[in-house]
């Protein structure tokens, strides 16, 4: 059944809301540098007007830990392991918890004007796309905006950024991620860290490819794109080089900001770290408290 | 509060429930994950702020100006739309900002929302209580949860701001 949409009104078309007066653009990229892909998101958020055109950006990263804007990297992962194993450690501009990216994880970024902010709509669009192509998949969206597989496994994490007129909502999707690396690098640190930084909520994870080994990032990307574009009166598709300063003036500057120590580590909300120090010569143990502000030790107390 | 509920089911994915309270106030809620819908409420006003006229921005900030210092925060309407606030990123004291610059960021329900400087000037203080108790933005948005104070460099910045009556009309027009 096809319903005619009236301008500025959403109607239901087989359960999907229709922006029939709007166009959309779907961007994909072969760039897997998370700093540049995150920079591209921020560039779009700052510079593009989404009143007539919505955008969807589908991308993947080399192995990376991506923490939320207000998180503590030392709490969320073993920072020394990520550095020594050459895993990227990124802080994104949106909120939410820590996620692990690799080439088996798909990221979707939905760009809208602020009045259209609706994370559930976007996530249900993804689950609908998955079920249309693989009807046996038991995937659903819970109240925490997680996509859950088989009523048990979390396969997606969500975060968002809201500006004056625009917003974006991005989420991960575990298609064929290396789960042992995910567990290794997203391992919560046992260090005694106290802070008000946003905490991640841990869940058991599973890949879509564990359900059917023919499921891969390419066919999932196509499945979701198909459902996404159906909402609009017209769609364009671009393969974009997110590193291109010529196309995206200012993107390099944003990527550099995201790479800086002051952003990745210095943006950490202040915290205290308590540990026991054993002094060999005197054979005594001293409880030590470090106060850390902007990623730097600002005070040490020895009891 | 006891209420009669009229449930209107539209498709299998979303529903609206219209609730009439005993006092006759209408409240509408939607369960489709969008920003929370309008619930009529009493705006919390405290006597300390009746001394200077309160002004508002279209971005849902309140401003109180005294002796060239503008104290600002977000309105009750804004905090309701945001949901539970878990973190507030405050501006740095001493920093110069222009009107409409992003001067703070509030995180709620996994979303980081920009807060904009209502006037140009120098940030003279930031409310450190929000660093440890960001939740007061939800419980006392227009009193205890002031975000920062700006020493104004341009008195005419306040000309573009809304008075309380115009701000209330704005909220009604958005719903």
CSV table of C-alpha atoms in Angstrom, one decimal:
chain,number,residue,atom,x,y,z
A,1,UNK,CA,0.0,0.0,0.0
A,2,UNK,CA,1.5,3.3,-1.0
A,3,UNK,CA,0.4,6.5,0.8
A,4,UNK,CA,0.9,9.9,-0.7
A,5,UNK,CA,3.0,12.1,1.7
A,6,UNK,CA,2.1,15.7,2.3
A,7,UNK,CA,5.0,18.2,2.6
A,8,UNK,CA,6.4,18.5,6.1
A,9,UNK,CA,4.3,15.6,7.4
A,10,UNK,CA,5.6,12.2,8.2
A,11,UNK,CA,3.4,9.3,7.1
A,12,UNK,CA,3.8,5.6,7.6
A,13,UNK,CA,4.9,3.5,4.6
A,14,UNK,CA,5.1,-0.2,5.6
A,15,UNK,CA,6.2,1.1,9.1
A,16,UNK,CA,8.9,3.4,7.8
A,17,UNK,CA,8.4,7.2,8.1
A,18,UNK,CA,8.6,9.0,4.8
A,19,UNK,CA,10.3,12.4,4.2
A,20,UNK,CA,8.9,12.6,0.7
A,21,UNK,CA,9.7,16.2,0.2
A,22,UNK,CA,13.4,15.6,1.0
A,23,UNK,CA,16.3,14.1,-0.9
A,24,UNK,CA,19.1,12.1,0.6
A,25,UNK,CA,22.8,11.4,0.0
A,26,UNK,CA,24.5,8.2,1.0
A,27,UNK,CA,28.2,8.5,1.4
A,28,UNK,CA,30.6,5.6,1.6
A,29,UNK,CA,34.4,5.7,1.8
A,30,UNK,CA,37.4,3.4,1.3
A,31,UNK,CA,39.3,5.5,3.9
A,32,UNK,CA,39.7,3.4,7.1
A,33,UNK,CA,41.5,6.0,9.2
A,34,UNK,CA,39.1,6.7,12.1
A,35,UNK,CA,40.5,10.2,12.7
A,36,UNK,CA,39.6,11.3,9.2
A,37,UNK,CA,36.2,9.6,9.2
A,38,UNK,CA,35.4,11.2,12.6
A,39,UNK,CA,36.7,14.5,11.2
A,40,UNK,CA,34.4,14.1,8.2
A,41,UNK,CA,31.4,13.7,10.5
A,42,UNK,CA,32.4,16.8,12.4
A,43,UNK,CA,32.9,18.7,9.2
A,44,UNK,CA,29.4,17.7,7.9
A,45,UNK,CA,27.9,18.6,11.3
A,46,UNK,CA,29.5,22.1,11.3
A,47,UNK,CA,29.1,23.1,7.7
A,48,UNK,CA,26.2,21.3,6.0
A,49,UNK,CA,22.5,22.4,6.0
A,50,UNK,CA,20.2,19.3,6.3
A,51,UNK,CA,16.9,21.1,5.9
A,52,UNK,CA,16.4,19.8,2.4
A,53,UNK,CA,18.7,16.8,2.3
A,54,UNK,CA,19.5,14.1,4.9
A,55,UNK,CA,22.7,12.2,4.7
A,56,UNK,CA,23.8,8.7,5.7
A,57,UNK,CA,27.6,8.0,6.0
A,58,UNK,CA,28.7,4.3,6.1
A,59,UNK,CA,32.3,3.6,7.1
A,60,UNK,CA,34.7,1.3,8.7
A,61,UNK,CA,38.0,1.7,10.6
A,62,UNK,CA,41.3,0.0,11.1
A,63,UNK,CA,41.5,-1.5,14.6
A,64,UNK,CA,40.6,1.3,17.0
A,65,UNK,CA,39.2,2.0,20.4
A,66,UNK,CA,36.8,4.9,20.2
A,67,UNK,CA,35.8,6.5,23.5
A,68,UNK,CA,33.0,9.0,24.1
A,69,UNK,CA,33.5,12.7,24.5
A,70,UNK,CA,33.5,12.7,28.3
A,71,UNK,CA,35.1,9.3,29.0
A,72,UNK,CA,38.3,8.3,30.8
A,73,UNK,CA,40.6,6.3,28.4
A,74,UNK,CA,42.5,4.8,31.3
A,75,UNK,CA,39.3,3.5,32.8
A,76,UNK,CA,37.8,2.2,29.5
A,77,UNK,CA,40.8,0.3,28.2
A,78,UNK,CA,44.4,-0.6,28.7
A,79,UNK,CA,46.0,2.4,27.2
A,80,UNK,CA,49.5,0.9,27.2
A,81,UNK,CA,48.3,-2.2,25.3
A,82,UNK,CA,46.6,0.0,22.6
A,83,UNK,CA,49.7,2.0,22.1
A,84,UNK,CA,52.1,-1.0,22.0
A,85,UNK,CA,49.8,-3.0,19.7
A,86,UNK,CA,49.4,0.1,17.4
A,87,UNK,CA,45.6,0.2,17.9
A,88,UNK,CA,44.2,3.7,17.3
A,89,UNK,CA,42.8,5.4,20.4
A,90,UNK,CA,40.2,8.1,19.4
A,91,UNK,CA,37.9,10.3,21.4
A,92,UNK,CA,34.8,11.2,19.4
A,93,UNK,CA,32.8,14.4,19.8
A,94,UNK,CA,29.6,12.7,20.6
A,95,UNK,CA,28.6,11.2,24.0
A,96,UNK,CA,28.1,7.6,25.0
A,97,UNK,CA,30.5,4.8,25.8
A,98,UNK,CA,33.6,3.1,24.4
A,99,UNK,CA,33.4,0.9,21.3
A,100,UNK,CA,35.9,-1.2,19.4
A,101,UNK,CA,36.2,-0.8,15.6
A,102,UNK,CA,37.8,-3.0,13.1
A,103,UNK,CA,37.1,-3.9,9.5
A,104,UNK,CA,34.4,-6.3,10.6
A,105,UNK,CA,32.5,-3.5,12.2
A,106,UNK,CA,30.2,-1.2,10.2
A,107,UNK,CA,29.5,2.4,11.3
A,108,UNK,CA,26.4,4.3,10.3
A,109,UNK,CA,26.1,8.1,10.8
A,110,UNK,CA,22.7,9.6,10.2
A,111,UNK,CA,22.8,13.4,9.6
A,112,UNK,CA,19.6,15.4,10.1
A,113,UNK,CA,18.2,18.8,11.0
A,114,UNK,CA,17.8,19.0,14.8
A,115,UNK,CA,14.0,18.7,14.7
A,116,UNK,CA,14.3,15.3,13.1
A,117,UNK,CA,16.6,13.9,15.8
A,118,UNK,CA,15.3,10.4,16.5
A,119,UNK,CA,17.8,7.6,17.3
A,120,UNK,CA,15.1,4.9,17.6
A,121,UNK,CA,13.9,5.6,14.1
A,122,UNK,CA,17.4,5.2,12.7
A,123,UNK,CA,18.1,2.0,14.6
A,124,UNK,CA,14.8,0.4,13.6
A,125,UNK,CA,15.6,1.3,10.0
A,126,UNK,CA,18.8,-0.8,10.4
A,127,UNK,CA,17.0,-3.8,12.0
A,128,UNK,CA,14.3,-3.6,9.3
A,129,UNK,CA,17.0,-3.6,6.6
A,130,UNK,CA,18.6,-6.7,8.2
A,131,UNK,CA,15.3,-8.6,8.5
A,132,UNK,CA,14.3,-7.8,5.0
A,133,UNK,CA,17.4,-9.5,3.6
A,134,UNK,CA,17.8,-12.1,6.4
A,135,UNK,CA,14.3,-12.8,7.7
A,136,UNK,CA,15.5,-15.4,10.2
A,137,UNK,CA,17.5,-12.8,12.1
A,138,UNK,CA,16.2,-11.9,15.6
A,139,UNK,CA,17.3,-8.3,15.9
A,140,UNK,CA,15.6,-5.6,17.9
A,141,UNK,CA,16.2,-2.2,19.5
A,142,UNK,CA,16.1,-1.9,23.3
A,143,UNK,CA,15.3,1.1,25.4
A,144,UNK,CA,19.0,2.0,25.8
A,145,UNK,CA,19.2,2.3,22.0
A,146,UNK,CA,21.2,-0.9,21.6
A,147,UNK,CA,20.5,-3.3,18.8
A,148,UNK,CA,20.1,-6.7,20.4
A,149,UNK,CA,20.5,-10.1,18.6
A,150,UNK,CA,18.6,-13.1,19.9
A,151,UNK,CA,17.3,-11.1,22.8
A,152,UNK,CA,20.7,-11.3,24.4
A,153,UNK,CA,23.7,-10.1,22.5
A,154,UNK,CA,24.5,-6.4,22.0
A,155,UNK,CA,25.6,-5.9,18.4
A,156,UNK,CA,25.4,-2.1,18.2
A,157,UNK,CA,26.3,0.9,20.3
A,158,UNK,CA,24.8,4.4,19.7
A,159,UNK,CA,25.9,8.0,20.4
A,160,UNK,CA,24.8,11.4,19.1
A,161,UNK,CA,25.8,15.1,18.8
A,162,UNK,CA,23.3,17.9,18.8
A,163,UNK,CA,24.1,21.4,17.5
A,164,UNK,CA,22.0,24.5,16.9
A,165,UNK,CA,20.3,23.4,13.7
A,166,UNK,CA,21.9,20.0,12.9
A,167,UNK,CA,22.5,16.8,14.6
A,168,UNK,CA,24.1,13.4,13.9
A,169,UNK,CA,23.5,10.0,15.3
A,170,UNK,CA,26.1,7.3,14.8
A,171,UNK,CA,26.2,3.7,15.7
A,172,UNK,CA,28.4,0.6,15.3
A,173,UNK,CA,27.2,-2.8,14.0
A,174,UNK,CA,29.2,-6.0,14.7
A,175,UNK,CA,29.2,-7.9,11.4
A,176,UNK,CA,32.4,-9.9,11.6
A,177,UNK,CA,34.5,-8.2,14.2
A,178,UNK,CA,37.4,-9.9,15.9
A,179,UNK,CA,35.7,-10.6,19.3
A,180,UNK,CA,38.8,-11.6,21.2
A,181,UNK,CA,40.5,-8.3,20.2
A,182,UNK,CA,37.3,-6.4,21.2
A,183,UNK,CA,37.4,-8.1,24.7
A,184,UNK,CA,41.1,-7.5,25.0
A,185,UNK,CA,41.1,-3.8,24.2
A,186,UNK,CA,37.8,-2.8,25.7
A,187,UNK,CA,38.7,-4.5,28.9
A,188,UNK,CA,37.8,-2.3,31.9
A,189,UNK,CA,40.8,-1.3,33.8
A,190,UNK,CA,41.0,-2.8,37.3
A,191,UNK,CA,42.9,0.3,38.5
A,192,UNK,CA,41.2,2.2,41.3
A,193,UNK,CA,40.1,5.2,39.4
A,194,UNK,CA,37.4,7.6,40.7
A,195,UNK,CA,35.8,10.2,38.5
A,196,UNK,CA,32.6,11.5,37.1
A,197,UNK,CA,33.5,10.6,33.6
A,198,UNK,CA,30.8,8.8,31.6
A,199,UNK,CA,31.0,5.1,32.2
A,200,UNK,CA,30.5,2.4,29.6
A,201,UNK,CA,27.9,-0.2,30.2
A,202,UNK,CA,29.4,-3.6,29.3
A,203,UNK,CA,27.4,-6.3,27.4
A,204,UNK,CA,28.0,-9.7,25.8
A,205,UNK,CA,28.6,-9.3,22.1
A,206,UNK,CA,28.1,-11.5,19.0
A,207,UNK,CA,28.6,-11.0,15.3
A,208,UNK,CA,25.9,-11.1,12.7
A,209,UNK,CA,28.2,-13.4,10.7
A,210,UNK,CA,27.9,-15.9,13.6
A,211,UNK,CA,24.3,-16.4,12.6
A,212,UNK,CA,25.0,-16.8,8.9
A,213,UNK,CA,28.5,-16.7,7.5
A,214,UNK,CA,27.4,-15.2,4.2
A,215,UNK,CA,26.6,-12.0,6.1
A,216,UNK,CA,29.4,-9.4,5.5
A,217,UNK,CA,29.9,-5.7,5.7
A,218,UNK,CA,29.1,-5.1,2.0
A,219,UNK,CA,25.8,-6.8,2.0
A,220,UNK,CA,24.7,-5.3,5.3
A,221,UNK,CA,25.6,-1.9,4.0
A,222,UNK,CA,23.5,-2.5,0.9
A,223,UNK,CA,20.6,-3.8,3.0
A,224,UNK,CA,20.5,-0.8,5.2
A,225,UNK,CA,21.0,1.7,2.3
A,226,UNK,CA,18.0,0.2,0.5
A,227,UNK,CA,15.7,0.8,3.4
A,228,UNK,CA,17.1,4.2,4.1
A,229,UNK,CA,16.7,5.7,0.6
A,230,UNK,CA,13.1,4.5,0.4
A,231,UNK,CA,12.1,7.3,2.8
A,232,UNK,CA,13.0,10.0,0.4
A,233,UNK,CA,11.9,11.3,-3.0
A,234,UNK,CA,15.4,11.1,-4.4
A,235,UNK,CA,18.8,9.6,-3.5
A,236,UNK,CA,22.4,10.2,-4.6
A,237,UNK,CA,25.3,8.0,-3.8
A,238,UNK,CA,28.9,9.2,-3.4
A,239,UNK,CA,32.1,7.4,-2.7
A,240,UNK,CA,34.0,10.1,-0.8
A,241,UNK,CA,37.7,10.5,0.1
A,242,UNK,CA,37.4,11.8,3.6
A,243,UNK,CA,41.0,12.9,3.5
A,244,UNK,CA,40.5,15.2,0.6
A,245,UNK,CA,41.2,18.8,1.7
A,246,UNK,CA,40.2,19.9,-1.9
A,247,UNK,CA,36.7,18.5,-1.5
A,248,UNK,CA,36.3,19.1,2.2
A,249,UNK,CA,38.1,22.4,3.1
A,250,UNK,CA,39.1,22.3,6.8
A,251,UNK,CA,38.8,18.5,7.3
A,252,UNK,CA,42.6,18.1,7.8
A,253,UNK,CA,42.5,20.7,10.6
A,254,UNK,CA,39.7,18.8,12.3
A,255,UNK,CA,41.5,15.5,12.0
A,256,UNK,CA,44.6,17.1,13.5
A,257,UNK,CA,42.5,18.4,16.5
A,258,UNK,CA,41.2,14.8,17.0
A,259,UNK,CA,44.8,13.4,16.9
A,260,UNK,CA,46.2,15.9,19.5
A,261,UNK,CA,47.1,14.6,23.0
A,262,UNK,CA,45.2,17.5,24.4
A,263,UNK,CA,42.0,16.1,22.9
A,264,UNK,CA,42.5,12.3,23.3
A,265,UNK,CA,43.9,12.4,26.8
A,266,UNK,CA,43.7,16.0,28.0
A,267,UNK,CA,39.9,16.1,27.6
A,268,UNK,CA,39.6,13.5,30.3
A,269,UNK,CA,37.4,14.8,33.2
A,270,UNK,CA,39.4,15.1,36.4
A,271,UNK,CA,39.8,11.9,38.3
A,272,UNK,CA,41.8,10.4,41.2
A,273,UNK,CA,43.9,7.2,41.1
A,274,UNK,CA,44.6,5.3,44.3
A,275,UNK,CA,47.2,2.6,44.6
A,276,UNK,CA,49.7,1.1,47.0
A,277,UNK,CA,53.4,1.7,46.6
A,278,UNK,CA,55.8,-0.8,48.1
A,279,UNK,CA,59.1,0.7,49.1
A,280,UNK,CA,61.7,-2.1,49.0
A,281,UNK,CA,64.3,-0.5,51.2
A,282,UNK,CA,62.1,0.3,54.1
A,283,UNK,CA,59.8,-2.7,53.3
A,284,UNK,CA,56.8,-0.4,53.8
A,285,UNK,CA,53.7,0.0,51.7
A,286,UNK,CA,52.4,3.6,51.2
A,287,UNK,CA,48.9,4.3,50.0
A,288,UNK,CA,49.2,7.0,47.2
A,289,UNK,CA,46.5,9.1,45.7
A,290,UNK,CA,47.1,10.9,42.4
A,291,UNK,CA,44.8,13.7,41.3
A,292,UNK,CA,44.7,14.0,37.5
A,293,UNK,CA,43.4,17.1,35.8
A,294,UNK,CA,43.3,17.4,32.0
A,295,UNK,CA,45.4,14.2,31.7
A,296,UNK,CA,48.2,15.5,33.9
A,297,UNK,CA,49.0,14.6,37.5
A,298,UNK,CA,48.1,17.8,39.5
A,299,UNK,CA,48.5,16.5,43.0
A,300,UNK,CA,50.0,13.6,44.8
A,301,UNK,CA,49.1,12.6,48.4
A,302,UNK,CA,51.1,10.0,50.3
A,303,UNK,CA,49.5,8.7,53.4
B,1,UNK,CA,-2.0,11.2,39.8
B,2,UNK,CA,-5.0,9.2,38.6
B,3,UNK,CA,-5.9,9.8,35.0
B,4,UNK,CA,-8.0,8.4,32.2
B,5,UNK,CA,-5.9,7.2,29.3
B,6,UNK,CA,-7.0,7.2,25.7
B,7,UNK,CA,-4.7,5.0,23.6
B,8,UNK,CA,-4.6,5.6,19.9
B,9,UNK,CA,-2.7,2.8,18.1
B,10,UNK,CA,-1.2,3.8,14.7
B,11,UNK,CA,0.6,1.0,12.9
B,12,UNK,CA,2.6,-1.5,14.9
B,13,UNK,CA,5.6,0.7,15.6
B,14,UNK,CA,4.4,3.8,17.4
B,15,UNK,CA,1.6,4.8,19.6
B,16,UNK,CA,0.4,8.0,21.2
B,17,UNK,CA,-1.3,8.1,24.6
B,18,UNK,CA,-3.3,11.1,25.6
B,19,UNK,CA,-3.5,11.5,29.3
B,20,UNK,CA,-5.9,13.7,31.2
B,21,UNK,CA,-4.9,14.4,34.7
B,22,UNK,CA,-7.4,15.0,37.5
B,23,UNK,CA,-6.6,18.7,37.3
B,24,UNK,CA,-7.5,18.7,33.6
B,25,UNK,CA,-3.9,19.3,32.3
B,26,UNK,CA,-3.1,17.6,29.0
B,27,UNK,CA,0.1,15.6,28.7
B,28,UNK,CA,1.1,13.8,25.6
B,29,UNK,CA,3.9,11.2,25.4
B,30,UNK,CA,5.3,9.3,22.5
B,31,UNK,CA,7.1,6.1,22.7
B,32,UNK,CA,9.0,6.1,19.4
B,33,UNK,CA,12.4,7.3,20.8
B,34,UNK,CA,12.2,10.9,19.6
B,35,UNK,CA,13.0,13.9,21.8
B,36,UNK,CA,10.5,14.0,24.7
B,37,UNK,CA,7.3,15.7,23.9
B,38,UNK,CA,5.8,18.7,25.6
B,39,UNK,CA,4.4,18.3,29.2
B,40,UNK,CA,2.9,21.5,30.6
B,41,UNK,CA,4.7,22.4,33.8
B,42,UNK,CA,5.3,25.3,36.1
B,43,UNK,CA,8.5,27.1,35.4
B,44,UNK,CA,10.5,27.1,38.5
B,45,UNK,CA,11.3,30.7,39.4
B,46,UNK,CA,13.3,31.6,42.5
B,47,UNK,CA,13.2,34.9,44.3
B,48,UNK,CA,16.9,35.6,44.0
B,49,UNK,CA,16.4,36.1,40.3
B,50,UNK,CA,13.4,38.3,40.4
B,51,UNK,CA,15.7,41.2,41.1
B,52,UNK,CA,17.0,41.4,37.5
B,53,UNK,CA,14.8,40.8,34.5
B,54,UNK,CA,15.3,37.4,33.0
B,55,UNK,CA,15.9,37.1,29.3
B,56,UNK,CA,16.0,34.1,27.0
B,57,UNK,CA,17.5,32.9,23.7
B,58,UNK,CA,15.9,30.9,20.9
B,59,UNK,CA,18.3,28.1,21.9
B,60,UNK,CA,16.6,27.7,25.2
B,61,UNK,CA,19.1,29.5,27.5
B,62,UNK,CA,18.1,31.9,30.2
B,63,UNK,CA,20.2,35.0,31.0
B,64,UNK,CA,20.2,37.3,34.0
B,65,UNK,CA,22.2,40.5,33.6
B,66,UNK,CA,23.5,42.5,36.5
B,67,UNK,CA,26.2,45.2,36.4
B,68,UNK,CA,27.3,44.1,33.0
B,69,UNK,CA,27.7,40.4,34.1
B,70,UNK,CA,25.5,37.9,32.3
B,71,UNK,CA,24.7,34.7,34.3
B,72,UNK,CA,23.2,32.0,32.1
B,73,UNK,CA,22.0,28.4,32.0
B,74,UNK,CA,19.6,26.3,30.1
B,75,UNK,CA,15.8,26.5,30.6
B,76,UNK,CA,13.5,23.9,32.2
B,77,UNK,CA,12.1,23.2,28.7
B,78,UNK,CA,15.7,22.5,27.4
B,79,UNK,CA,16.5,20.1,30.3
B,80,UNK,CA,13.3,18.2,29.8
B,81,UNK,CA,14.2,17.7,26.1
B,82,UNK,CA,17.7,16.6,26.9
B,83,UNK,CA,16.7,14.0,29.5
B,84,UNK,CA,19.0,12.9,32.3
B,85,UNK,CA,22.2,14.9,32.3
B,86,UNK,CA,25.3,12.9,33.1
B,87,UNK,CA,28.0,15.4,32.3
B,88,UNK,CA,28.5,19.1,31.9
B,89,UNK,CA,31.6,20.4,30.1
B,90,UNK,CA,32.1,24.0,31.5
B,91,UNK,CA,33.8,26.9,29.7
B,92,UNK,CA,37.3,27.8,30.8
B,93,UNK,CA,37.5,30.9,33.0
B,94,UNK,CA,39.2,33.8,31.3
B,95,UNK,CA,38.3,32.7,27.8
B,96,UNK,CA,36.8,35.3,25.4
B,97,UNK,CA,33.8,34.2,23.5
B,98,UNK,CA,31.5,35.7,20.9
B,99,UNK,CA,27.8,35.6,21.0
B,100,UNK,CA,26.5,32.2,19.6
B,101,UNK,CA,29.9,30.5,20.1
B,102,UNK,CA,29.8,27.0,21.6
B,103,UNK,CA,30.7,27.7,25.2
B,104,UNK,CA,29.7,24.5,27.0
B,105,UNK,CA,28.6,20.9,26.2
B,106,UNK,CA,26.0,18.9,28.1
B,107,UNK,CA,25.8,15.2,27.8
B,108,UNK,CA,22.6,13.3,28.3
B,109,UNK,CA,21.3,10.0,27.1
B,110,UNK,CA,24.4,9.4,25.0
B,111,UNK,CA,24.0,12.7,23.2
B,112,UNK,CA,26.4,15.6,23.5
B,113,UNK,CA,24.5,18.9,23.1
B,114,UNK,CA,26.1,22.3,22.4
B,115,UNK,CA,25.3,25.2,24.6
B,116,UNK,CA,25.8,28.7,23.0
B,117,UNK,CA,27.2,31.9,24.5
B,118,UNK,CA,24.1,34.2,24.8
B,119,UNK,CA,26.3,37.3,24.7
B,120,UNK,CA,29.9,38.2,23.8
B,121,UNK,CA,32.5,38.8,26.5
B,122,UNK,CA,34.9,37.1,28.9
B,123,UNK,CA,34.0,34.1,31.0
B,124,UNK,CA,34.6,35.3,34.6
B,125,UNK,CA,33.4,32.2,36.4
B,126,UNK,CA,32.0,28.7,35.8
B,127,UNK,CA,29.7,26.8,38.1
B,128,UNK,CA,32.0,24.0,39.4
B,129,UNK,CA,29.2,22.3,41.2
B,130,UNK,CA,28.1,21.0,37.8
B,131,UNK,CA,31.4,19.2,37.4
B,132,UNK,CA,30.5,16.9,40.3
B,133,UNK,CA,26.7,17.1,40.2
B,134,UNK,CA,25.6,17.6,36.6
B,135,UNK,CA,22.1,16.2,37.6
B,136,UNK,CA,21.1,19.6,39.1
B,137,UNK,CA,20.6,20.8,35.5
B,138,UNK,CA,17.5,18.5,35.6
B,139,UNK,CA,16.4,19.4,39.1
B,140,UNK,CA,17.2,23.1,39.3
B,141,UNK,CA,18.0,24.3,35.7
B,142,UNK,CA,17.1,27.9,36.2
B,143,UNK,CA,18.5,28.5,39.6
B,144,UNK,CA,21.3,26.3,41.1
B,145,UNK,CA,22.4,25.0,37.7
B,146,UNK,CA,23.7,28.3,36.2
B,147,UNK,CA,26.5,27.3,33.8
B,148,UNK,CA,28.8,30.4,33.7
B,149,UNK,CA,29.0,34.2,34.1
B,150,UNK,CA,30.2,36.4,31.2
B,151,UNK,CA,31.5,39.9,31.5
B,152,UNK,CA,29.7,41.6,28.6
B,153,UNK,CA,31.8,43.5,26.0
B,154,UNK,CA,28.8,44.6,24.0
B,155,UNK,CA,25.7,45.9,25.8
B,156,UNK,CA,23.6,45.7,22.7
B,157,UNK,CA,23.9,41.9,22.6
B,158,UNK,CA,20.9,41.8,25.0
B,159,UNK,CA,18.7,43.5,22.4
B,160,UNK,CA,18.2,40.3,20.4
B,161,UNK,CA,17.1,38.3,23.5
B,162,UNK,CA,13.5,37.3,24.3
B,163,UNK,CA,11.6,38.4,27.3
B,164,UNK,CA,9.7,35.8,29.3
B,165,UNK,CA,6.4,36.3,27.5
B,166,UNK,CA,8.0,35.9,24.0
B,167,UNK,CA,9.9,32.8,25.2
B,168,UNK,CA,6.7,31.2,26.4
B,169,UNK,CA,5.2,31.8,23.0
B,170,UNK,CA,8.2,30.3,21.3
B,171,UNK,CA,7.9,27.1,23.4
B,172,UNK,CA,4.2,26.8,22.6
B,173,UNK,CA,4.9,27.3,18.9
B,174,UNK,CA,7.4,24.4,18.9
B,175,UNK,CA,4.9,21.9,20.3
